[in-house]
Short mmCIF file of C-alpha atoms in Angstrom, two decimals:
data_model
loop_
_atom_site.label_atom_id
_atom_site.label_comp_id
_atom_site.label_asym_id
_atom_site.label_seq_id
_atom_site.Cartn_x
_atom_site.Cartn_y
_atom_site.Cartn_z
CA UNK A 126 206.22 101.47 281.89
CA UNK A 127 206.43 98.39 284.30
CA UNK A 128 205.53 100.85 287.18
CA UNK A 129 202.49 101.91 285.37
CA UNK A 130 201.86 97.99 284.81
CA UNK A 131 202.43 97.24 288.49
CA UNK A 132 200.00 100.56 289.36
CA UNK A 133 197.05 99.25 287.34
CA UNK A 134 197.90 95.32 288.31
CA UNK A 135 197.49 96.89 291.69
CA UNK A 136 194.49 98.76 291.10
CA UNK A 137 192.71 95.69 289.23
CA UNK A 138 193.26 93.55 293.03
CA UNK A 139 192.26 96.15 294.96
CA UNK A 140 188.81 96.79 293.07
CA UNK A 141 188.46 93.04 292.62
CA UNK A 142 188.72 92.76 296.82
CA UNK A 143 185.83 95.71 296.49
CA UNK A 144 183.66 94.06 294.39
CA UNK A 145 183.74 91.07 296.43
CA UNK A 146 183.89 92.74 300.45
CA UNK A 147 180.07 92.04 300.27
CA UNK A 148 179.42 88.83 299.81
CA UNK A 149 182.63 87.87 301.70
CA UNK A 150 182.05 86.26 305.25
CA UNK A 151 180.55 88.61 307.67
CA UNK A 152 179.04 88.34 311.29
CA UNK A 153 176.45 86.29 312.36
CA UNK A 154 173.45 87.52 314.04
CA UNK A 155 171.41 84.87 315.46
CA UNK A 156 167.28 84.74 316.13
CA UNK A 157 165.06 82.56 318.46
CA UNK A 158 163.05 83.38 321.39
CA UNK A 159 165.70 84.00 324.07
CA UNK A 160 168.06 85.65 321.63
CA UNK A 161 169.25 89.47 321.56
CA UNK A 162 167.05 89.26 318.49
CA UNK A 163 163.98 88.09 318.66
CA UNK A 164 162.26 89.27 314.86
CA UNK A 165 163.36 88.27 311.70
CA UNK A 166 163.07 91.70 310.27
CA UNK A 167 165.18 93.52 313.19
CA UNK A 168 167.98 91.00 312.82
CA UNK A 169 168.08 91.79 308.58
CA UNK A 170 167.59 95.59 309.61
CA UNK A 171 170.25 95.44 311.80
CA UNK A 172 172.77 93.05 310.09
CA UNK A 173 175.63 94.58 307.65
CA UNK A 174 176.38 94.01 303.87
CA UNK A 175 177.81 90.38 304.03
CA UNK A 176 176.31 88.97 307.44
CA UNK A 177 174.06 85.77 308.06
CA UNK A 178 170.90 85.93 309.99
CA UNK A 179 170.54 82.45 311.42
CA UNK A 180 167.28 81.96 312.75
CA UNK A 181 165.89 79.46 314.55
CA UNK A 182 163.15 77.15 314.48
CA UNK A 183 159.80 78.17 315.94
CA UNK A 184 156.98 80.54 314.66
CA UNK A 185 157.47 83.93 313.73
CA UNK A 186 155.04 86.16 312.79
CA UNK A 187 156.09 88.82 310.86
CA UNK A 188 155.60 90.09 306.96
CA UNK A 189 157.27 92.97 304.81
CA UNK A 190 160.77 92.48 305.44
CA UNK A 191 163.10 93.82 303.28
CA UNK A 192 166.36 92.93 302.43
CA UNK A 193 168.51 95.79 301.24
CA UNK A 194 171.89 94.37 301.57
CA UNK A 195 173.88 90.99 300.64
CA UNK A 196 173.28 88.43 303.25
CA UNK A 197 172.55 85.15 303.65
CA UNK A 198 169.22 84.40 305.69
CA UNK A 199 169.52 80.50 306.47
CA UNK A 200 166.72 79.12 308.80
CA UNK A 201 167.54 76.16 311.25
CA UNK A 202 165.12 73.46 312.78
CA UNK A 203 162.72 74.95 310.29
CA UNK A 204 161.54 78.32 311.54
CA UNK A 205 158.46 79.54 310.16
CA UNK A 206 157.35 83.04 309.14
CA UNK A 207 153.86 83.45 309.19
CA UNK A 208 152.23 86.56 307.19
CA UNK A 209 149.34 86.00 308.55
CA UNK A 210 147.71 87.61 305.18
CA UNK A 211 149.19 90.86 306.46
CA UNK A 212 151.34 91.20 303.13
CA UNK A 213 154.53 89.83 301.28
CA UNK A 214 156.60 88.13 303.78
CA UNK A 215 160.01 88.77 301.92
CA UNK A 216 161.30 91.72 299.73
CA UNK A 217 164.33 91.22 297.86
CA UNK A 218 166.17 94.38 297.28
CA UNK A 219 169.85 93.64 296.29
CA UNK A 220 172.32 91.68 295.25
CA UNK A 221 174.61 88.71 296.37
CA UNK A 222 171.26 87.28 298.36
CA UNK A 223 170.55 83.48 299.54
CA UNK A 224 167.14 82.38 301.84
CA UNK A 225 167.67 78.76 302.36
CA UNK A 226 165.73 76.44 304.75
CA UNK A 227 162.45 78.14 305.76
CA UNK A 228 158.54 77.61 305.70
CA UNK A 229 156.91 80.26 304.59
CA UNK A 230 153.16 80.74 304.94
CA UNK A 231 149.65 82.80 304.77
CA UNK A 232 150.22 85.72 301.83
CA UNK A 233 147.12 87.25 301.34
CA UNK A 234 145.84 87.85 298.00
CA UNK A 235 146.17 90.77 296.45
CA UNK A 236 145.13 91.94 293.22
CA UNK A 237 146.92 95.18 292.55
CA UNK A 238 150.49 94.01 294.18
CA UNK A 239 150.77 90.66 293.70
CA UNK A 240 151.81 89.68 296.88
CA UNK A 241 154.39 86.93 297.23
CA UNK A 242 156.18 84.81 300.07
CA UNK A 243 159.59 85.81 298.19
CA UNK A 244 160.03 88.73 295.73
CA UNK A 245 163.08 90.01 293.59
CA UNK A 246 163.44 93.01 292.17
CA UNK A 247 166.12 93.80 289.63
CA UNK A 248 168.79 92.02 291.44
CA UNK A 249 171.38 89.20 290.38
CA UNK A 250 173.06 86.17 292.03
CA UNK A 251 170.18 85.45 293.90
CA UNK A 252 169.83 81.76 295.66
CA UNK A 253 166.97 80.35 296.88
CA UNK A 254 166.93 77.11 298.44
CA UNK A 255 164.90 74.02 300.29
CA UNK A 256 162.49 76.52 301.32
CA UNK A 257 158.32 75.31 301.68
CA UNK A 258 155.98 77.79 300.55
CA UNK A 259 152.71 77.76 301.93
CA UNK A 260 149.10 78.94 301.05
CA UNK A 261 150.43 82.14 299.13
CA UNK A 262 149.29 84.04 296.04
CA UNK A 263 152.50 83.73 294.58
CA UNK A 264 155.22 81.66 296.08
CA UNK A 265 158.06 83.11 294.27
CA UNK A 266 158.42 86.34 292.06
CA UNK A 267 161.35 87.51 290.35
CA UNK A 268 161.03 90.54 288.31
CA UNK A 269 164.08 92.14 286.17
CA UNK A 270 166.67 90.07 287.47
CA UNK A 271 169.14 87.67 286.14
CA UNK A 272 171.89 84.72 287.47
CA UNK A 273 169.24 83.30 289.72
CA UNK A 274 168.96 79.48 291.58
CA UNK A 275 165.37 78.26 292.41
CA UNK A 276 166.02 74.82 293.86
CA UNK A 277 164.70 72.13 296.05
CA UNK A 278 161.60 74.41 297.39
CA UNK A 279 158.23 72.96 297.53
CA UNK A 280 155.30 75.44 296.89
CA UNK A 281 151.71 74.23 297.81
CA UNK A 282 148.70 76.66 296.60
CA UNK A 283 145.23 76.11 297.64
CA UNK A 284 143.16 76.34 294.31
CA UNK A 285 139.78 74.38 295.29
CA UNK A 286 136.80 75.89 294.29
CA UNK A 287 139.11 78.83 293.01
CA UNK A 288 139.22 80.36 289.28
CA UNK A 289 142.28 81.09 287.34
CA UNK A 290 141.87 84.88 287.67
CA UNK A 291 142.13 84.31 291.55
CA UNK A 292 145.15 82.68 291.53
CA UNK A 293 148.72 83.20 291.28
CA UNK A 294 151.60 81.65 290.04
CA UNK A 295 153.76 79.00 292.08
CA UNK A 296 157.09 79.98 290.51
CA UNK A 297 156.95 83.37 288.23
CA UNK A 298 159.85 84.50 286.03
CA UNK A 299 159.16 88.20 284.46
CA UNK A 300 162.03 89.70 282.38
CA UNK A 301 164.73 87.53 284.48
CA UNK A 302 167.62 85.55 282.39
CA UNK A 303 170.06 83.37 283.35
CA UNK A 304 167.87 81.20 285.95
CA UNK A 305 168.16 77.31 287.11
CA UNK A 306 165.18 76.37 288.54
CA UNK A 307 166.46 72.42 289.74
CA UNK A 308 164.16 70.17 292.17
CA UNK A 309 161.15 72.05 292.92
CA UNK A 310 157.91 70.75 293.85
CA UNK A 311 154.90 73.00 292.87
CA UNK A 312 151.05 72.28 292.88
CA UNK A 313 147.47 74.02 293.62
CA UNK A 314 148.31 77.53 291.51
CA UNK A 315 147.17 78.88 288.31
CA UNK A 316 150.54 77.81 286.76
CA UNK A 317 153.18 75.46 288.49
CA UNK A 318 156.03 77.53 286.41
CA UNK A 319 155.78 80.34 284.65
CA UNK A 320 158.25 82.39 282.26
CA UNK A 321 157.61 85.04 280.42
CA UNK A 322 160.15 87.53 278.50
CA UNK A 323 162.85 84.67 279.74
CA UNK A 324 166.10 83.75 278.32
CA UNK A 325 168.64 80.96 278.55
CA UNK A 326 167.04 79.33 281.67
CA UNK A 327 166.94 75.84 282.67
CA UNK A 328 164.09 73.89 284.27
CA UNK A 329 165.16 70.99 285.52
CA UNK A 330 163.50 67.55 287.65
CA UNK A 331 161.04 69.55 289.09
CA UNK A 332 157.20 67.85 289.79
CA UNK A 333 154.34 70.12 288.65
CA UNK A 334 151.09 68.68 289.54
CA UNK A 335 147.41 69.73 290.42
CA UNK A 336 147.70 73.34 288.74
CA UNK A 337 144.84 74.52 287.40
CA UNK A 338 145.90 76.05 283.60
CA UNK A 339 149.92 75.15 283.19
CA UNK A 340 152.59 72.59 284.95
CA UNK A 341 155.12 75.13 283.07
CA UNK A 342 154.16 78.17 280.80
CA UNK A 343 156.72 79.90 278.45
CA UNK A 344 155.66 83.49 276.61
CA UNK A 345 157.91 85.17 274.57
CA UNK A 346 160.70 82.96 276.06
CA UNK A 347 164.01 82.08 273.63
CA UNK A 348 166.48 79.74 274.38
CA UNK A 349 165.78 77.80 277.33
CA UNK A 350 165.55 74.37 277.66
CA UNK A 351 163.48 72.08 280.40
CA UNK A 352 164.34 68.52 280.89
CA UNK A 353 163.57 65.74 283.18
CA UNK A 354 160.86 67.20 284.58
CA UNK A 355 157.09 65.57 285.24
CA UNK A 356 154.17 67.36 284.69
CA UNK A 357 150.99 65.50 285.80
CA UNK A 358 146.87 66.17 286.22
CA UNK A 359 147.20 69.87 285.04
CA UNK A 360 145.07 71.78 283.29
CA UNK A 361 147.90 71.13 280.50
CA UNK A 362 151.20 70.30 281.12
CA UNK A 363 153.12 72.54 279.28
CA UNK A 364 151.94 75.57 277.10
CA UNK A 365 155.23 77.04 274.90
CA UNK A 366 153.94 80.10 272.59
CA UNK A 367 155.47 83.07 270.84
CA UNK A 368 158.71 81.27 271.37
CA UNK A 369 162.03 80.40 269.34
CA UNK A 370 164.61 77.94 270.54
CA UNK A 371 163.63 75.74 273.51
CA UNK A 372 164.75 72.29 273.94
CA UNK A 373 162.42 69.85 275.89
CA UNK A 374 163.72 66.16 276.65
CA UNK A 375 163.22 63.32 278.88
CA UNK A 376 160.21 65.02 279.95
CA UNK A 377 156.74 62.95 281.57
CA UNK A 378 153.84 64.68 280.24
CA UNK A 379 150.61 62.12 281.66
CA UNK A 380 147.21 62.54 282.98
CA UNK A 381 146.83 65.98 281.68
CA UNK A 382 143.09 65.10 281.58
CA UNK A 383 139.61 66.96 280.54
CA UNK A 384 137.74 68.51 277.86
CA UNK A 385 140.83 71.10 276.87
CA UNK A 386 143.72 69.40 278.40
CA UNK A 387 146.62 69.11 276.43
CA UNK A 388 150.37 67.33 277.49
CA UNK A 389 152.17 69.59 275.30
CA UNK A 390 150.47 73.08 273.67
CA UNK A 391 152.77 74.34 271.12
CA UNK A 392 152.14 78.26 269.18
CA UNK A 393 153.50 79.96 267.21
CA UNK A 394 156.71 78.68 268.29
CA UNK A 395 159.75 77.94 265.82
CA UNK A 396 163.13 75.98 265.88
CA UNK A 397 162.82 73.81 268.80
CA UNK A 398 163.42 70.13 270.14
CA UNK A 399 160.91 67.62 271.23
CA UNK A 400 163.48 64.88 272.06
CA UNK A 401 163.06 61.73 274.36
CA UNK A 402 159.65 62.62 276.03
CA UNK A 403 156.86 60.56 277.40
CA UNK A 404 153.59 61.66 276.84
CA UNK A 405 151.38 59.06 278.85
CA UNK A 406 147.19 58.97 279.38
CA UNK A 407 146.72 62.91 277.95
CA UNK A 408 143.61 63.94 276.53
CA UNK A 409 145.78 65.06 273.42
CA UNK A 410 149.28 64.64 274.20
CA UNK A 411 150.54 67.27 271.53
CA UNK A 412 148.53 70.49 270.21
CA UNK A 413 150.28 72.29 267.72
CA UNK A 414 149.20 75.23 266.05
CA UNK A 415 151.15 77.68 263.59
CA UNK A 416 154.43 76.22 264.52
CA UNK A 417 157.34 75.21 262.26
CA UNK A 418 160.72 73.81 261.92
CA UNK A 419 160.17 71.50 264.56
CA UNK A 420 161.98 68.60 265.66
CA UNK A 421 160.10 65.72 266.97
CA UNK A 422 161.43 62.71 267.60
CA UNK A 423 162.33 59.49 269.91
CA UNK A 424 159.00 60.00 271.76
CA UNK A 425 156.85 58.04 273.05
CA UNK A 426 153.18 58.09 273.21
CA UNK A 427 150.80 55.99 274.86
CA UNK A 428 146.80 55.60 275.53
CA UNK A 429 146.44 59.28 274.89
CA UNK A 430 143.07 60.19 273.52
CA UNK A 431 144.87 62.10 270.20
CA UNK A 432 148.58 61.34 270.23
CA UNK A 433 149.06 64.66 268.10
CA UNK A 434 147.04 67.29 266.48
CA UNK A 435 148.67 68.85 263.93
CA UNK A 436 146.43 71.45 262.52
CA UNK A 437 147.29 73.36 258.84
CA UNK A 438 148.92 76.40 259.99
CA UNK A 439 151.74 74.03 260.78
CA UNK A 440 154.73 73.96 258.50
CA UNK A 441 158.11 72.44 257.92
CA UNK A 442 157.92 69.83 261.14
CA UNK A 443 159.73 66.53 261.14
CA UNK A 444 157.97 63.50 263.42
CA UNK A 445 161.19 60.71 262.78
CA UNK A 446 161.20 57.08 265.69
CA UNK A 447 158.64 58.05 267.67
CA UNK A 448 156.23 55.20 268.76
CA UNK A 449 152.50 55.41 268.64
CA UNK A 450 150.72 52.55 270.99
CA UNK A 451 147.18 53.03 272.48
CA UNK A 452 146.22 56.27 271.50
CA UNK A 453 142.34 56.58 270.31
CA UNK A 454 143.65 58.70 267.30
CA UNK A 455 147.25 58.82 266.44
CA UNK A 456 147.09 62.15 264.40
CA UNK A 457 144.40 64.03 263.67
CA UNK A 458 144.23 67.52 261.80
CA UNK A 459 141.41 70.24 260.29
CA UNK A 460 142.16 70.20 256.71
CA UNK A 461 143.64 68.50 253.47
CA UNK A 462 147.07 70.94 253.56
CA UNK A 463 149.76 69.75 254.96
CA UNK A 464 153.71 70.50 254.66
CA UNK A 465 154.85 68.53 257.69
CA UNK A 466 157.01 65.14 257.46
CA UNK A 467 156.69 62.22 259.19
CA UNK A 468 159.20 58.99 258.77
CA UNK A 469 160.36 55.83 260.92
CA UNK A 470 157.51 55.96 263.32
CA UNK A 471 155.97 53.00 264.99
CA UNK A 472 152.79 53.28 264.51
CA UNK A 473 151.02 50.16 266.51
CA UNK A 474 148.01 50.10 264.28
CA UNK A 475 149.96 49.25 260.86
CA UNK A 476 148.74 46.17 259.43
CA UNK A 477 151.46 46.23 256.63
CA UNK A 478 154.14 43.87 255.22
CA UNK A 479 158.17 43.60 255.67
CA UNK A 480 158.67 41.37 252.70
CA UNK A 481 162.61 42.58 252.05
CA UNK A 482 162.74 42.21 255.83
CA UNK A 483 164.32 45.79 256.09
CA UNK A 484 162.30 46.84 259.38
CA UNK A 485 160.22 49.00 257.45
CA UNK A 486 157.04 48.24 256.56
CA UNK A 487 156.50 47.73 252.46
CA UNK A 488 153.51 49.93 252.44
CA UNK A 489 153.19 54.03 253.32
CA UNK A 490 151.00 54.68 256.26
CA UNK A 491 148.35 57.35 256.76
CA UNK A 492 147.80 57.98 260.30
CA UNK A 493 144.90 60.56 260.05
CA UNK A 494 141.70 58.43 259.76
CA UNK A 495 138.54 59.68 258.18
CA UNK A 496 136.75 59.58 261.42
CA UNK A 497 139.95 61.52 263.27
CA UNK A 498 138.66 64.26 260.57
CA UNK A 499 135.10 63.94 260.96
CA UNK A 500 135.42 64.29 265.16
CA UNK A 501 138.13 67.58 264.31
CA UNK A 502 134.97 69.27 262.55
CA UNK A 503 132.30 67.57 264.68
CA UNK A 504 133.52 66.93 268.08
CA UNK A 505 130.26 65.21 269.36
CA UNK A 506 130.61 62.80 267.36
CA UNK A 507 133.32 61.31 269.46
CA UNK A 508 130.49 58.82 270.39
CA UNK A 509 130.62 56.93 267.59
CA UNK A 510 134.07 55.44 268.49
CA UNK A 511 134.62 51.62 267.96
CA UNK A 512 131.53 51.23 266.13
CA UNK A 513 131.14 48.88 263.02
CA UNK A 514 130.16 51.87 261.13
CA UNK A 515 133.50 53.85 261.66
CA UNK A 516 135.29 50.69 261.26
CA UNK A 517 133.89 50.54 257.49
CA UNK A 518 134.22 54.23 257.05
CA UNK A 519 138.20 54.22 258.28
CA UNK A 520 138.73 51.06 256.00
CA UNK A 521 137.19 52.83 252.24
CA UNK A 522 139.33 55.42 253.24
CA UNK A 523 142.37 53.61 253.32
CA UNK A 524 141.49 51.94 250.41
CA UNK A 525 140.38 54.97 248.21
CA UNK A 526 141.44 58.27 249.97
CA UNK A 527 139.03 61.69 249.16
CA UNK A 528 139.15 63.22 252.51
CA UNK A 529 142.43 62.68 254.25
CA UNK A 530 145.14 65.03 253.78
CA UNK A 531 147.53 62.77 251.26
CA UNK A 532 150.70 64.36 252.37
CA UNK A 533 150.06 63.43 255.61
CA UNK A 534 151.80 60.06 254.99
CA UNK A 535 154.71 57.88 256.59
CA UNK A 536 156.25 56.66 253.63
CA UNK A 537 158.86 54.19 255.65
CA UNK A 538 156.89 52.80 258.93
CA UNK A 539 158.81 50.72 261.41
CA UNK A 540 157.79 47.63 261.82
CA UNK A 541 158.30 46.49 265.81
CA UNK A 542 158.19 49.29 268.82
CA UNK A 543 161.41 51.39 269.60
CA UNK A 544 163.33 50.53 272.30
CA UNK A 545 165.12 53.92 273.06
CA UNK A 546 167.32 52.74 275.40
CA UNK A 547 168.52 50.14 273.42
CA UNK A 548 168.13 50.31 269.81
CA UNK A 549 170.91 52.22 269.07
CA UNK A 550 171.97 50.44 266.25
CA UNK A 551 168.62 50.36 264.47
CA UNK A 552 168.07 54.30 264.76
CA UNK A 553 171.72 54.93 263.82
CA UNK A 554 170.91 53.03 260.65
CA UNK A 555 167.70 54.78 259.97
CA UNK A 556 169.49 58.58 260.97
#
């Protein structure tokens, strides 16, 4: 019996040593101009499972090379590879694969393939690192693949005078799990990030700026979370739908601007934390639509035109210490039904009393004004704002609500603005 043990104990190394040979240290075959190898794609043709291809700086114009075998393709002195719109630059075809350290330009745009500077296909352990992507259709594509790092690239898209439908995606997830995408910097594409069919992934202090629909997009996407990430002067800043079990904290949402721009678009999605944003100089900083069981809280949002808009098809969310300064409309919503709660907010336009001097305010406080429901079923109305006439309106409202929804209410209002950072004590009490 303790031969047999020492056979498979044997057995177990020796498959172990296997499993590993590939990614183990190999040779190094080196490119530049007065190497033995002067192309990228000869040197990764050439090299064996477990080599690096160290290549040079300078300009290299090549496209369509494929990488069939683990290796690590670092570039020094930042080489470029130039597709010169000939095709994908990069085709990732197996496992135990790291490009680090290379600019990466001129994809052309393609339609039927969806052309990209880096592509994976139905690999794992995949790294990809401090790379610039340039003037591509997609930067990066990973397709059917899981345990992946995205981190530190930047990705620049052209999208002036350019529709959605002719654009690509900066950073595209499809059916991929298991992926940390830490540090990017991604602008000028039809989404910054996008996920779709994605679990457990983390997005993480990345800067998505200047795309024209999303800064991050999840479909169909469970249990990932993004934090500490900005998201500035998109289209919208993040769009989550069809989706159960994200977390999203210490995230800048801010100057997400136009007729349709949103910070945050939330549908159809279920379960999930809103903790510990900022959601700064949106046009509406969250849109919600047929979501539920939502936890929203310790944000803060500031000189948005609507704060929130929380329509009926919304059930079961909680809105607890969030602070409401300088928003045009702090809630708004398109009809009188509503099975959402809201409690402990700051809500700067409160004119009530703290006579027990509990930090609450004495009086409930609605936060949907008449005219927030007039604009929600006649938007141009929005021209009226600050006039004497809304004023009056707003204030027999208050006075004798008809139209409001009256569940809509913060029964307990805090008195002075949250200081996240440091009013522990006061939240602990409220919790």
């Amino acid at each position: 019996m303790r031969n047999f043990s020492n056979y498979n104990l044997l057995l177990t190394c020796t498959l172990a040593l296997l499993l590993w040979a590939p990614v183990a240290s190999g040779s190094t075959l080196k490119v530049c101009k007065t190497c033995v190898f002067t192309s990228v794609k000869q040197a990764v043709q050439k090299a064996g499972a477990g080599d690096t291809v160290l290549v040079n700086g300078g300009i290299y114009k090549e496209s369509k090379i494929e990488i069939k075998k683990p290796l690590t393709l670092i570039g020094q002195n930042n080489p470029v590879i130039d597709g010169n719109f000939t095709g994908q630059l990069i085709t990732v075809l197996a496992d135990h694969v790291t490009i680090q350290g290379f600019t990466l330009q001129n994809v052309a745009t393609s339609y039927t393939r969806d052309d990209a500077a880096i592509r994976v296909m139905g690999r794992n352990n995949i790294r990809i690192r401090g790379n610039t992507i340039l003037k591509t259709y997609y930067g990066i594509y990973m397709q059917n693949s899981e345990k992946v790092e995205i981190k530190d690239n930047v990705v620049v898209g052209e999208n002036a005078d350019k529709t959605e439908s002719s654009l690509g995606n900066a950073i595209h997830l499809y059916y991929t799990d298991e992926v940390n995408i830490t540090g990017n910097n991604v602008q000028g594409h039809r989404d910054g990030i996008y996920l779709e069919v994605v679990k457990n992934s983390q997005v993480h202090r990345n800067t998505s700026h200047k795309n024209m629909r999303y800064g991050l997009h999840f479909m169909f996407s469970d249990g990932n979370t993004y934090t500490y990430n900005t998201f500035r002067n998109n289209g919208a800043g993040v769009a989550v739908m069809y989706t159960r079990n994200v977390r999203m904290e210490h995230n800048t949402f801010e100057d997400n601007w136009g007729a349709a721009s949103y910070g945050l678009l939330l549908k159809e999605i279920n379960n999930s934390h809103i903790y510990n944003n900022v959601f700064r100089r949106n046009t509406t900083a969250i849109h919600m639509e047929s979501s539920s069981q939502l936890d929203i809280r310790n944000n803060d949002f500031a000189r948005n035109g609507w704060a929130i808009k929380l329509m009926t098809t919304c059930i079961e969310d909680t809105f607890r210490l969030n602070n409401f300064t300088g928003n045009s409309f702090d809630v708004s919503t398109n009809g009188k039904s509503q099975y959402n709660h809201f409690e402990n907010n700051y809500w700067e336009k409160y004119t009530g009393y703290d006579l027990d001097r509990d930090n609450t305010g004495d009086v409930p406080y609605r936060p949907v004004s008449l005219y927030a429901m007039l604009v929600e079923q006649v938007p141009p109305a929005v021209m009226l704002m600050r006039s004497f006439m809304v004023d009056l309106m707003d204030n027999m409202e208050k006075v004798l609500p008809s139209i409001i929804p009256e569940q809509l209410v913060d029964e307990r209002p805090l008195m002075k603005r949250i200081d996240h950072d440091n009013d522990r004590k006061l939240v602990q009490v409220l919790r």
